[in-house]
Coordinates of C-alpha atoms in Angstrom, one line a residue:
Chain A
M1 CA -29.2 62.9 -24.6
R2 CA -28.8 62.5 -28.3
E3 CA -25.1 63.0 -28.0
Q4 CA -24.9 60.4 -25.2
F5 CA -26.8 58.0 -27.5
C6 CA -24.3 58.5 -30.2
I7 CA -21.2 57.9 -28.0
D8 CA -22.8 54.8 -26.6
A9 CA -23.6 53.6 -30.1
M10 CA -20.0 54.1 -31.1
N11 CA -18.7 52.0 -28.2
Q12 CA -21.0 49.2 -29.1
E13 CA -20.0 46.3 -31.3
R14 CA -21.9 46.3 -34.5
P15 CA -24.4 43.3 -34.6
V16 CA -24.0 41.2 -37.7
Y17 CA -26.6 38.5 -38.5
T18 CA -26.3 35.8 -41.1
V19 CA -29.7 34.4 -41.9
S20 CA -30.2 31.4 -44.1
D21 CA -32.7 28.6 -44.8
G22 CA -29.8 26.1 -45.0
S23 CA -26.6 25.6 -43.1
G24 CA -25.7 29.3 -43.5
L25 CA -22.2 28.6 -44.6
T26 CA -22.3 30.6 -47.8
A27 CA -23.7 33.6 -46.0
E28 CA -21.1 33.3 -43.2
T29 CA -18.3 33.0 -45.7
V30 CA -19.3 36.1 -47.7
A31 CA -20.1 38.1 -44.6
H32 CA -16.8 37.3 -43.0
T33 CA -15.0 38.1 -46.2
L34 CA -16.7 41.4 -46.7
L35 CA -16.2 42.5 -43.1
T36 CA -12.5 41.7 -43.1
Q37 CA -12.4 44.8 -45.3
F38 CA -13.2 46.9 -42.2
P39 CA -10.5 45.9 -39.7
G40 CA -11.2 48.9 -37.4
V41 CA -14.8 47.9 -36.6
E42 CA -15.8 45.5 -33.9
F43 CA -18.5 43.1 -34.9
R44 CA -20.7 40.7 -32.9
H45 CA -21.6 37.8 -35.2
V46 CA -24.8 35.8 -34.8
S47 CA -25.5 33.0 -37.1
L48 CA -29.2 32.0 -37.7
P49 CA -29.1 28.8 -39.9
F50 CA -32.1 26.6 -40.8
V51 CA -34.6 29.5 -40.9
N52 CA -36.9 27.5 -43.2
T53 CA -40.4 28.3 -41.8
H54 CA -42.3 31.5 -41.4
D55 CA -42.3 31.1 -37.6
K56 CA -38.5 30.8 -37.6
L57 CA -38.3 33.8 -39.8
E58 CA -40.4 35.9 -37.4
Q59 CA -38.2 34.8 -34.6
A60 CA -35.1 35.8 -36.6
V61 CA -36.7 39.2 -37.3
N62 CA -37.4 39.7 -33.5
D63 CA -33.9 38.8 -32.6
I64 CA -32.4 41.2 -35.2
C65 CA -34.7 44.1 -34.2
R66 CA -34.0 43.6 -30.5
A67 CA -30.2 43.6 -31.2
G68 CA -30.7 46.9 -33.1
Q69 CA -32.6 48.5 -30.2
E70 CA -30.2 47.3 -27.5
S71 CA -27.1 48.4 -29.4
G72 CA -28.5 51.6 -30.7
V73 CA -27.0 50.8 -34.2
Q74 CA -28.5 49.2 -37.2
P75 CA -27.6 45.5 -37.5
L76 CA -26.0 44.3 -40.7
V77 CA -28.0 41.3 -42.0
F78 CA -26.6 38.9 -44.7
T79 CA -29.0 36.4 -46.2
T80 CA -29.0 33.9 -49.0
F81 CA -32.7 33.3 -49.2
V82 CA -33.9 32.1 -52.6
Q83 CA -37.6 32.2 -51.6
D84 CA -38.9 35.6 -52.6
D85 CA -41.3 36.0 -49.7
F86 CA -38.6 35.4 -47.1
S87 CA -36.3 37.8 -48.8
E88 CA -39.1 40.4 -49.1
R89 CA -40.0 40.1 -45.4
L90 CA -36.5 41.2 -44.4
Q91 CA -36.7 44.4 -46.6
H92 CA -39.1 45.9 -44.1
I93 CA -37.2 45.8 -40.9
S94 CA -34.9 48.4 -39.3
A95 CA -31.6 46.9 -40.4
E96 CA -29.2 47.0 -43.3
V97 CA -30.1 43.9 -45.2
F98 CA -27.9 42.3 -47.9
N99 CA -29.3 39.5 -50.0
L100 CA -26.1 38.0 -51.3
F101 CA -27.8 36.2 -54.3
E102 CA -30.1 38.9 -55.4
P103 CA -27.7 41.0 -57.5
F104 CA -26.5 38.0 -59.5
I105 CA -29.2 35.4 -59.9
N106 CA -31.2 37.3 -62.6
R107 CA -28.1 38.1 -64.6
I108 CA -27.1 34.4 -64.5
E109 CA -30.6 33.4 -65.5
R110 CA -30.3 35.7 -68.6
A111 CA -26.8 34.5 -69.4
L112 CA -27.8 30.9 -69.3
D113 CA -31.4 31.5 -70.6
Q114 CA -32.7 29.3 -67.8
H115 CA -34.8 29.9 -64.7
S116 CA -33.2 29.2 -61.4
S117 CA -34.7 26.5 -59.2
H118 CA -35.3 28.7 -56.2
K119 CA -34.7 25.6 -54.1
S120 CA -32.9 26.2 -50.8
G121 CA -30.2 24.3 -49.1
Q122 CA -28.6 23.1 -52.3
A123 CA -25.1 24.4 -51.8
H124 CA -23.8 22.4 -48.8
G125 CA -26.1 19.4 -48.9
I126 CA -25.2 16.0 -50.3
A127 CA -25.1 16.8 -54.0
N128 CA -24.8 13.1 -54.9
V129 CA -23.9 10.0 -53.0
G130 CA -20.8 9.3 -55.1
K131 CA -19.3 12.7 -54.2
Y132 CA -20.4 12.2 -50.5
N133 CA -18.7 8.8 -50.4
R134 CA -15.6 10.2 -52.1
R135 CA -15.2 12.8 -49.4
I136 CA -15.7 10.4 -46.5
N137 CA -13.3 7.9 -48.0
A138 CA -10.8 10.7 -48.6
I139 CA -11.0 11.7 -44.9
N140 CA -10.6 8.1 -43.9
Y141 CA -7.6 7.8 -46.2
A142 CA -6.0 10.9 -44.7
L143 CA -6.3 9.4 -41.2
H144 CA -5.1 6.0 -42.5
C145 CA -2.0 7.6 -44.1
D146 CA -1.3 10.3 -41.5
D147 CA 2.2 10.8 -40.2
G148 CA 4.0 8.1 -42.3
L149 CA 1.5 5.3 -41.6
H150 CA 0.7 2.7 -44.3
T151 CA 3.1 4.0 -47.0
R152 CA 2.4 0.9 -49.0
D153 CA -1.0 2.6 -49.8
Y154 CA 0.6 5.6 -51.4
D155 CA -0.3 4.4 -54.8
Q156 CA -3.9 5.5 -54.1
A157 CA -2.8 9.0 -53.0
T158 CA -3.8 12.2 -54.9
V159 CA -1.0 14.0 -53.1
I160 CA 1.7 13.0 -50.5
L161 CA 2.9 15.8 -48.3
L162 CA 6.5 15.7 -47.1
G163 CA 7.9 17.8 -44.3
V164 CA 9.6 17.9 -40.9
S165 CA 7.6 17.3 -37.7
R166 CA 5.2 20.2 -37.0
S167 CA 5.4 21.8 -40.4
G168 CA 1.6 21.6 -40.9
K169 CA 1.2 18.3 -42.7
T170 CA -1.7 16.8 -40.8
P171 CA -4.1 19.7 -40.8
T172 CA -3.3 20.4 -44.4
S173 CA -3.9 16.7 -45.4
L174 CA -7.3 16.7 -43.6
Y175 CA -8.3 20.0 -45.2
L176 CA -7.4 18.7 -48.7
A177 CA -9.5 15.6 -48.0
M178 CA -12.5 17.4 -46.6
H179 CA -12.6 20.3 -48.9
F180 CA -11.5 18.8 -52.2
G181 CA -12.0 15.1 -51.7
F182 CA -8.2 14.4 -52.3
Y183 CA -6.6 11.3 -51.0
A184 CA -3.9 13.2 -49.1
A185 CA -1.1 11.2 -47.3
N186 CA 1.6 12.8 -45.3
Y187 CA 5.1 11.6 -44.4
P188 CA 7.3 13.1 -41.7
L189 CA 11.0 13.6 -42.6
T190 CA 13.2 12.5 -39.8
E191 CA 16.9 12.0 -39.1
D192 CA 16.6 8.5 -40.6
D193 CA 15.7 10.0 -44.0
F194 CA 18.3 12.7 -43.7
D195 CA 21.1 10.2 -42.8
R196 CA 20.2 8.0 -45.7
R197 CA 20.0 11.1 -47.9
M198 CA 17.2 9.5 -49.8
L199 CA 13.4 9.1 -49.6
P200 CA 11.6 5.8 -48.7
S201 CA 10.9 3.6 -51.7
D202 CA 7.1 4.1 -51.4
V203 CA 7.6 7.8 -51.7
V204 CA 10.0 7.5 -54.6
A205 CA 7.6 5.2 -56.4
N206 CA 4.9 7.9 -56.3
K207 CA 7.2 10.9 -56.7
E208 CA 5.1 12.8 -59.2
R209 CA 2.5 13.2 -56.5
V210 CA 4.8 14.4 -53.7
F211 CA 4.7 18.0 -52.4
G212 CA 6.9 19.5 -49.8
L213 CA 6.1 21.8 -46.9
T214 CA 8.9 23.9 -45.5
I215 CA 8.6 26.4 -42.6
D216 CA 10.6 29.2 -41.0
P217 CA 12.9 27.6 -38.3
V218 CA 12.0 30.3 -35.7
R219 CA 8.3 29.6 -36.1
L220 CA 9.0 25.9 -36.0
Q221 CA 10.8 26.4 -32.7
Q222 CA 7.8 28.1 -31.3
I223 CA 5.4 25.4 -32.4
R224 CA 7.7 22.6 -31.2
S225 CA 8.3 24.3 -27.8
E226 CA 4.5 24.2 -27.1
R227 CA 4.7 20.4 -27.5
R228 CA 8.0 19.6 -25.8
P229 CA 9.4 22.7 -24.1
N230 CA 13.2 22.9 -23.6
S231 CA 13.8 19.7 -25.6
R232 CA 16.6 19.2 -28.2
Y233 CA 13.7 18.6 -30.6
A234 CA 12.4 22.1 -30.0
S235 CA 15.8 23.9 -30.0
L236 CA 16.5 26.5 -32.7
S237 CA 19.6 24.7 -33.9
Q238 CA 17.7 21.4 -34.4
C239 CA 14.8 23.3 -36.2
Q240 CA 17.3 25.1 -38.4
E241 CA 19.1 21.8 -39.2
D242 CA 15.8 19.9 -39.9
V243 CA 14.5 22.6 -42.2
R244 CA 17.8 22.9 -44.1
L245 CA 18.0 19.1 -44.6
A246 CA 14.4 18.9 -45.8
R247 CA 15.0 21.7 -48.3
E248 CA 18.1 19.8 -49.6
L249 CA 16.0 16.6 -50.0
F250 CA 13.3 18.6 -51.9
D251 CA 15.9 20.2 -54.2
R252 CA 17.8 17.0 -54.8
N253 CA 14.6 15.2 -55.8
N254 CA 13.0 18.1 -57.7
I255 CA 10.0 18.1 -55.3
P256 CA 7.8 21.2 -55.6
F257 CA 7.2 22.8 -52.2
C258 CA 5.9 25.9 -50.4
D259 CA 6.6 27.6 -47.1
S260 CA 3.8 27.1 -44.7
T261 CA 4.8 29.9 -42.4
G262 CA 2.1 32.5 -41.9
Y263 CA -0.4 30.7 -44.1
S264 CA -3.8 29.2 -43.1
V265 CA -4.7 25.7 -44.0
E266 CA -7.1 27.1 -46.6
E267 CA -4.3 29.1 -48.3
L268 CA -1.9 26.1 -48.2
G269 CA -4.6 23.8 -49.5
S270 CA -5.4 26.2 -52.4
Q271 CA -1.7 26.7 -53.1
I272 CA -1.0 22.9 -53.3
K273 CA -4.0 22.3 -55.5
H274 CA -2.9 25.1 -57.8
Q275 CA 0.8 24.2 -58.0
M276 CA 0.0 20.5 -58.5
A277 CA -2.8 21.4 -61.1
L278 CA -5.3 19.3 -59.3
Q279 CA -9.1 19.5 -59.8
S280 CA -11.5 19.2 -56.9
E281 CA -13.3 15.8 -56.7
L282 CA -16.3 17.4 -55.1
I283 CA -17.7 19.9 -57.7
Chain B
M1 CA -23.8 27.6 -90.2
R2 CA -25.3 29.8 -87.6
E3 CA -27.7 27.0 -86.6
Q4 CA -24.8 24.5 -86.4
F5 CA -22.9 26.9 -84.1
C6 CA -25.9 27.2 -81.8
I7 CA -26.4 23.4 -81.5
D8 CA -22.7 22.9 -80.8
A9 CA -22.9 25.6 -78.2
M10 CA -25.8 24.0 -76.5
N11 CA -23.9 20.7 -76.2
Q12 CA -20.9 22.4 -74.6
E13 CA -20.4 22.6 -70.9
R14 CA -20.5 26.2 -69.8
P15 CA -17.1 27.4 -68.7
V16 CA -17.1 28.9 -65.2
Y17 CA -14.0 30.7 -63.9
T18 CA -13.4 31.9 -60.3
V19 CA -10.6 34.5 -60.3
S20 CA -9.2 35.8 -57.1
D21 CA -6.1 37.5 -55.7
G22 CA -6.2 35.2 -52.7
S23 CA -7.1 31.5 -52.1
G24 CA -10.2 31.9 -54.1
L25 CA -12.4 30.1 -51.5
T26 CA -15.0 32.8 -51.2
A27 CA -15.4 33.1 -54.9
E28 CA -15.6 29.3 -55.3
T29 CA -18.2 29.0 -52.5
V30 CA -20.5 31.7 -53.9
A31 CA -20.1 30.5 -57.5
H32 CA -20.9 27.0 -56.4
T33 CA -23.9 28.1 -54.4
L34 CA -25.3 30.3 -57.2
L35 CA -24.8 27.6 -59.8
T36 CA -26.6 24.9 -57.8
Q37 CA -29.7 26.9 -58.6
F38 CA -29.3 25.7 -62.2
P39 CA -29.3 22.0 -61.9
G40 CA -30.0 21.4 -65.6
V41 CA -26.8 23.1 -66.8
E42 CA -23.4 21.4 -67.1
F43 CA -20.6 23.6 -65.9
R44 CA -16.8 23.2 -66.3
H45 CA -15.2 24.9 -63.3
V46 CA -11.7 26.4 -63.5
S47 CA -10.3 28.0 -60.4
L48 CA -7.6 30.7 -60.8
P49 CA -6.4 31.6 -57.3
F50 CA -3.5 33.9 -56.4
V51 CA -4.0 36.2 -59.4
N52 CA -2.2 39.0 -57.7
T53 CA 0.0 40.6 -60.4
H54 CA -0.9 42.3 -63.7
D55 CA 0.9 39.5 -65.5
K56 CA -1.1 36.8 -63.9
L57 CA -4.3 38.8 -64.6
E58 CA -3.4 39.0 -68.3
Q59 CA -2.8 35.2 -68.3
A60 CA -6.2 34.7 -66.6
V61 CA -7.9 37.0 -69.3
N62 CA -6.3 34.9 -72.0
D63 CA -7.4 31.6 -70.5
I64 CA -11.0 32.9 -70.1
C65 CA -11.2 34.3 -73.7
R66 CA -9.8 31.1 -75.2
A67 CA -12.4 29.0 -73.3
G68 CA -15.1 31.3 -74.6
Q69 CA -13.9 30.9 -78.2
E70 CA -13.4 27.1 -77.9
S71 CA -16.8 26.5 -76.3
G72 CA -18.7 29.0 -78.4
V73 CA -20.5 30.3 -75.3
Q74 CA -19.6 33.1 -73.0
P75 CA -17.8 32.0 -69.8
L76 CA -19.2 33.0 -66.5
V77 CA -16.5 34.7 -64.4
F78 CA -16.8 35.2 -60.6
T79 CA -14.3 37.4 -58.9
T80 CA -13.7 38.9 -55.5
F81 CA -11.1 41.5 -56.5
V82 CA -10.9 44.5 -54.2
Q83 CA -8.3 46.3 -56.3
D84 CA -10.3 48.6 -58.7
D85 CA -8.0 48.2 -61.6
F86 CA -8.1 44.4 -61.5
S87 CA -11.9 44.5 -61.4
E88 CA -12.0 47.1 -64.1
R89 CA -9.8 45.0 -66.5
L90 CA -12.3 42.2 -66.4
Q91 CA -15.2 44.4 -67.4
H92 CA -13.8 44.7 -70.9
I93 CA -13.6 41.0 -71.9
S94 CA -16.1 38.9 -73.7
A95 CA -17.5 37.1 -70.7
E96 CA -20.3 37.5 -68.1
V97 CA -18.3 38.9 -65.2
F98 CA -19.7 39.0 -61.6
N99 CA -17.7 40.9 -59.0
L100 CA -19.1 39.3 -55.8
F101 CA -18.2 42.2 -53.6
E102 CA -19.0 45.2 -55.7
P103 CA -22.8 45.4 -55.0
F104 CA -22.2 45.3 -51.2
I105 CA -19.0 47.0 -50.3
N106 CA -20.2 50.6 -50.9
R107 CA -23.4 50.0 -49.0
I108 CA -21.4 48.6 -46.1
E109 CA -19.1 51.6 -46.2
R110 CA -22.0 53.9 -45.9
A111 CA -23.7 51.9 -43.1
L112 CA -20.5 51.8 -41.1
D113 CA -19.4 55.3 -42.1
Q114 CA -15.9 53.8 -42.8
H115 CA -13.8 53.2 -45.9
S116 CA -13.0 49.6 -46.7
S117 CA -9.3 48.6 -46.7
H118 CA -9.2 47.3 -50.2
K119 CA -6.6 44.8 -49.0
S120 CA -6.8 41.4 -50.6
G121 CA -6.4 38.0 -49.2
Q122 CA -7.8 38.9 -45.8
A123 CA -10.6 36.4 -45.6
H124 CA -8.9 33.1 -45.4
G125 CA -5.5 34.1 -44.2
I126 CA -4.3 33.9 -40.6
A127 CA -6.4 36.6 -39.0
N128 CA -4.4 36.4 -35.8
V129 CA -2.0 33.9 -34.3
G130 CA -4.3 33.1 -31.4
K131 CA -7.1 32.0 -33.6
Y132 CA -4.7 30.1 -35.8
N133 CA -3.3 28.2 -32.8
R134 CA -6.8 27.5 -31.5
R135 CA -7.7 25.8 -34.8
I136 CA -4.6 23.7 -35.0
N137 CA -5.0 22.7 -31.4
A138 CA -8.6 21.8 -32.0
I139 CA -7.7 19.6 -34.9
N140 CA -5.0 17.9 -32.8
Y141 CA -7.6 17.5 -30.0
A142 CA -10.1 15.9 -32.4
L143 CA -7.5 13.4 -33.5
H144 CA -6.3 12.8 -29.9
C145 CA -9.9 12.1 -28.8
D146 CA -11.2 10.3 -31.9
D147 CA -13.1 7.1 -31.5
G148 CA -13.2 6.8 -27.8
L149 CA -9.5 7.6 -27.2
H150 CA -8.3 9.5 -24.1
T151 CA -11.8 10.0 -22.5
R152 CA -10.0 11.4 -19.5
D153 CA -9.4 14.6 -21.5
Y154 CA -13.2 15.1 -22.1
D155 CA -13.2 17.9 -19.6
Q156 CA -11.5 20.1 -22.3
A157 CA -14.1 19.2 -25.0
T158 CA -16.4 21.8 -26.6
V159 CA -18.6 18.9 -27.7
I160 CA -18.5 15.1 -27.4
L161 CA -20.2 13.2 -30.2
L162 CA -21.8 9.9 -29.4
G163 CA -23.0 7.3 -31.9
V164 CA -22.7 3.8 -33.2
S165 CA -19.8 2.7 -35.4
R166 CA -20.0 4.5 -38.9
S167 CA -22.7 7.0 -37.9
G168 CA -20.4 9.9 -39.1
K169 CA -18.7 10.9 -35.9
T170 CA -15.1 11.2 -37.1
P171 CA -15.6 13.4 -40.2
T172 CA -18.1 15.6 -38.2
S173 CA -15.6 16.0 -35.3
L174 CA -12.8 17.0 -37.7
Y175 CA -15.1 19.4 -39.5
L176 CA -16.2 21.0 -36.2
A177 CA -12.5 21.4 -35.2
M178 CA -11.4 22.8 -38.6
H179 CA -14.3 25.1 -39.3
F180 CA -15.2 26.4 -35.9
G181 CA -12.2 25.6 -33.7
F182 CA -14.2 23.4 -31.4
Y183 CA -12.5 20.7 -29.3
A184 CA -14.7 17.9 -30.7
A185 CA -14.3 14.4 -29.1
N186 CA -16.2 11.4 -30.3
Y187 CA -17.1 8.2 -28.6
P188 CA -18.4 5.0 -30.3
L189 CA -21.3 3.3 -28.6
T190 CA -20.7 -0.4 -28.5
E191 CA -22.3 -3.5 -27.1
D192 CA -20.4 -2.9 -23.8
D193 CA -22.2 0.4 -23.3
F194 CA -25.6 -1.2 -24.3
D195 CA -25.1 -4.1 -22.0
R196 CA -24.2 -1.9 -19.1
R197 CA -27.2 0.3 -20.1
M198 CA -25.1 3.3 -19.0
L199 CA -22.5 5.7 -20.4
P200 CA -18.8 5.7 -19.4
S201 CA -18.1 7.9 -16.3
D202 CA -16.0 10.4 -18.4
V203 CA -19.0 10.9 -20.7
V204 CA -21.5 11.3 -17.8
A205 CA -19.2 13.8 -16.1
N206 CA -19.4 16.1 -19.1
K207 CA -23.0 15.3 -20.1
E208 CA -24.0 18.9 -20.9
R209 CA -21.6 18.8 -23.8
V210 CA -22.6 15.5 -25.2
F211 CA -24.5 15.3 -28.6
G212 CA -25.8 12.1 -30.2
L213 CA -25.7 11.1 -33.9
T214 CA -28.2 8.6 -35.1
I215 CA -28.6 7.2 -38.6
D216 CA -31.1 5.2 -40.7
P217 CA -30.3 1.5 -40.2
V218 CA -30.5 0.7 -44.0
R219 CA -28.0 3.5 -44.8
L220 CA -25.8 2.2 -41.9
Q221 CA -25.9 -1.3 -43.4
Q222 CA -24.7 0.1 -46.7
I223 CA -21.8 2.0 -45.1
R224 CA -20.7 -0.9 -42.9
S225 CA -21.0 -3.3 -45.8
E226 CA -18.3 -1.3 -47.7
R227 CA -16.0 -1.8 -44.7
R228 CA -16.8 -5.5 -43.8
P229 CA -19.0 -7.1 -46.4
N230 CA -21.2 -10.0 -45.2
S231 CA -20.2 -9.6 -41.6
R232 CA -22.5 -9.7 -38.6
Y233 CA -21.4 -6.1 -38.0
A234 CA -22.8 -5.1 -41.3
S235 CA -26.1 -7.1 -41.2
L236 CA -29.3 -5.2 -41.2
S237 CA -30.5 -6.8 -38.0
Q238 CA -27.3 -5.7 -36.2
C239 CA -27.6 -2.2 -37.6
Q240 CA -31.2 -1.9 -36.5
E241 CA -30.4 -3.2 -33.0
D242 CA -27.4 -0.8 -32.6
V243 CA -29.4 2.2 -33.7
R244 CA -32.3 1.3 -31.5
L245 CA -30.1 0.8 -28.4
A246 CA -28.3 4.1 -29.1
R247 CA -31.6 6.0 -29.3
E248 CA -32.7 4.4 -26.0
L249 CA -29.4 5.6 -24.4
F250 CA -30.0 9.2 -25.8
D251 CA -33.6 9.2 -24.6
R252 CA -32.7 7.8 -21.1
N253 CA -30.0 10.4 -20.6
N254 CA -31.7 13.4 -22.2
I255 CA -29.0 13.7 -24.8
P256 CA -29.8 16.0 -27.8
F257 CA -29.2 14.3 -31.1
C258 CA -29.8 14.5 -34.8
D259 CA -30.1 12.0 -37.7
S260 CA -27.0 12.1 -39.9
T261 CA -28.7 10.3 -42.8
G262 CA -28.6 12.3 -46.0
Y263 CA -26.7 15.2 -44.4
S264 CA -23.3 16.5 -45.4
V265 CA -20.7 17.2 -42.7
E266 CA -21.3 20.9 -43.2
E267 CA -25.0 20.5 -42.5
L268 CA -24.4 18.3 -39.5
G269 CA -21.7 20.7 -38.1
S270 CA -24.0 23.7 -38.5
Q271 CA -26.9 21.7 -36.9
I272 CA -24.8 20.7 -33.9
K273 CA -23.4 24.2 -33.4
H274 CA -27.0 25.6 -33.6
Q275 CA -28.6 23.0 -31.3
M276 CA -25.8 23.3 -28.7
A277 CA -25.9 27.1 -29.0
L278 CA -22.1 27.2 -29.6
Q279 CA -20.2 30.2 -31.0
S280 CA -17.4 29.7 -33.5
E281 CA -13.9 30.2 -31.9
L282 CA -12.6 31.5 -35.2
I283 CA -14.5 34.7 -36.0

């Protein structure tokens, strides 16, 4: 019976709870990052945000304990509570509980010689209206200047992404706007640009803010084939030619660039910010 | 002289470094969250991502030590290194160093009875191609179905946001797509809908996935005034009327909703996910 229990337990996914009094984003980010260090384990994530009353806390405790009983393994629980009584309550349940702030906050208090505010929901809220507006305006700008639209407004850009069709420009622009508050435009390089062997005047006039994206032609072929299967546009030869000509344009104009192949939008965004030495507008 | 040094030090912004071998996003998120607990202190954030060689590590150490000397206060350093020698190197510099993984990883290893992989850059990279494509497709869907476009494709939606013009639908839809991989459409409620006193058939046909956004009329007036100053559209009476009629439509159709006023897109996104009981497509 005991052995049966253990085998069952091993087949179960490990329940993982993130419990927060705010949006839960910090807890989710850290839990996700820590658990990617255990690629062999299957996890079942449950997010419990906005646990900001004692009633909701008891409900969360019930959910966690039930998941532990049903799976036969102790749930992992990640919290970012800054209220001591909330944090304390979770210490007495049958689960592995990690308060993600607790090991650091006292050390930071000592280093700064300041008490922490113990106010919850500060991290992902609206820190101030100016930064909030900056971000919304940046998103609107990215949409306004997506895919070569409104190049006359490039003088407002923080960064102008250049690349062939489907090299990842639009998602990266939107990410740069949302995450850093950058005014990110993007311009698709087409046969017209390659034939002229030069960039449009609005791009040239803002060249110090231009960044190129390149991509592996085989990956590009896959992406384009999803959009227009069996087209000339999606053929490997066309993809190879487009990527080669784009690289030539980057080299000829001394445009910094990176290869988007195999990178997430977060990685590309961080890479562009880093290579262009930009500072976030939102912190 | 000593006193002078202290006064100068107090006037300085406290240098904060996030040092990571990957994109640095986890370190930045946690550092930001922890430091919002100290609202009275001015920080100067420097992000050092992609520190993945010993040369780059020494460069980072130099930067941090110089900042400490120049400011006269010890920098705070947040890292997410999983390589022990990188982590170890930072323990011997003149700074307050916080390894954000270190207090947890051994406890998780014991709880799971597994060794961690100690591989870096796992958190924000492309975990698998399926999830990567899901996300890119979700972003494309959000753009495709932005602002009432292509309502015939609402049957593919994870969630359809409804609200009056400038209530925050577009940024929230893009966030839901980027962060959770949701197919998030959005539909603007206009006088046509209010006059008809009913919702478009494509919305009604997918009513169980509809979520409303409402907003404080005074805040709406401010936002609309930035776009079209002194217009009827931006007048307080029009904003009050639009918001009232939208609320009536939500109530009449039993549409869940929340008030976007004073919330960040992260908070709205988490709230919508929570209220609609949705699970992220990306973890």
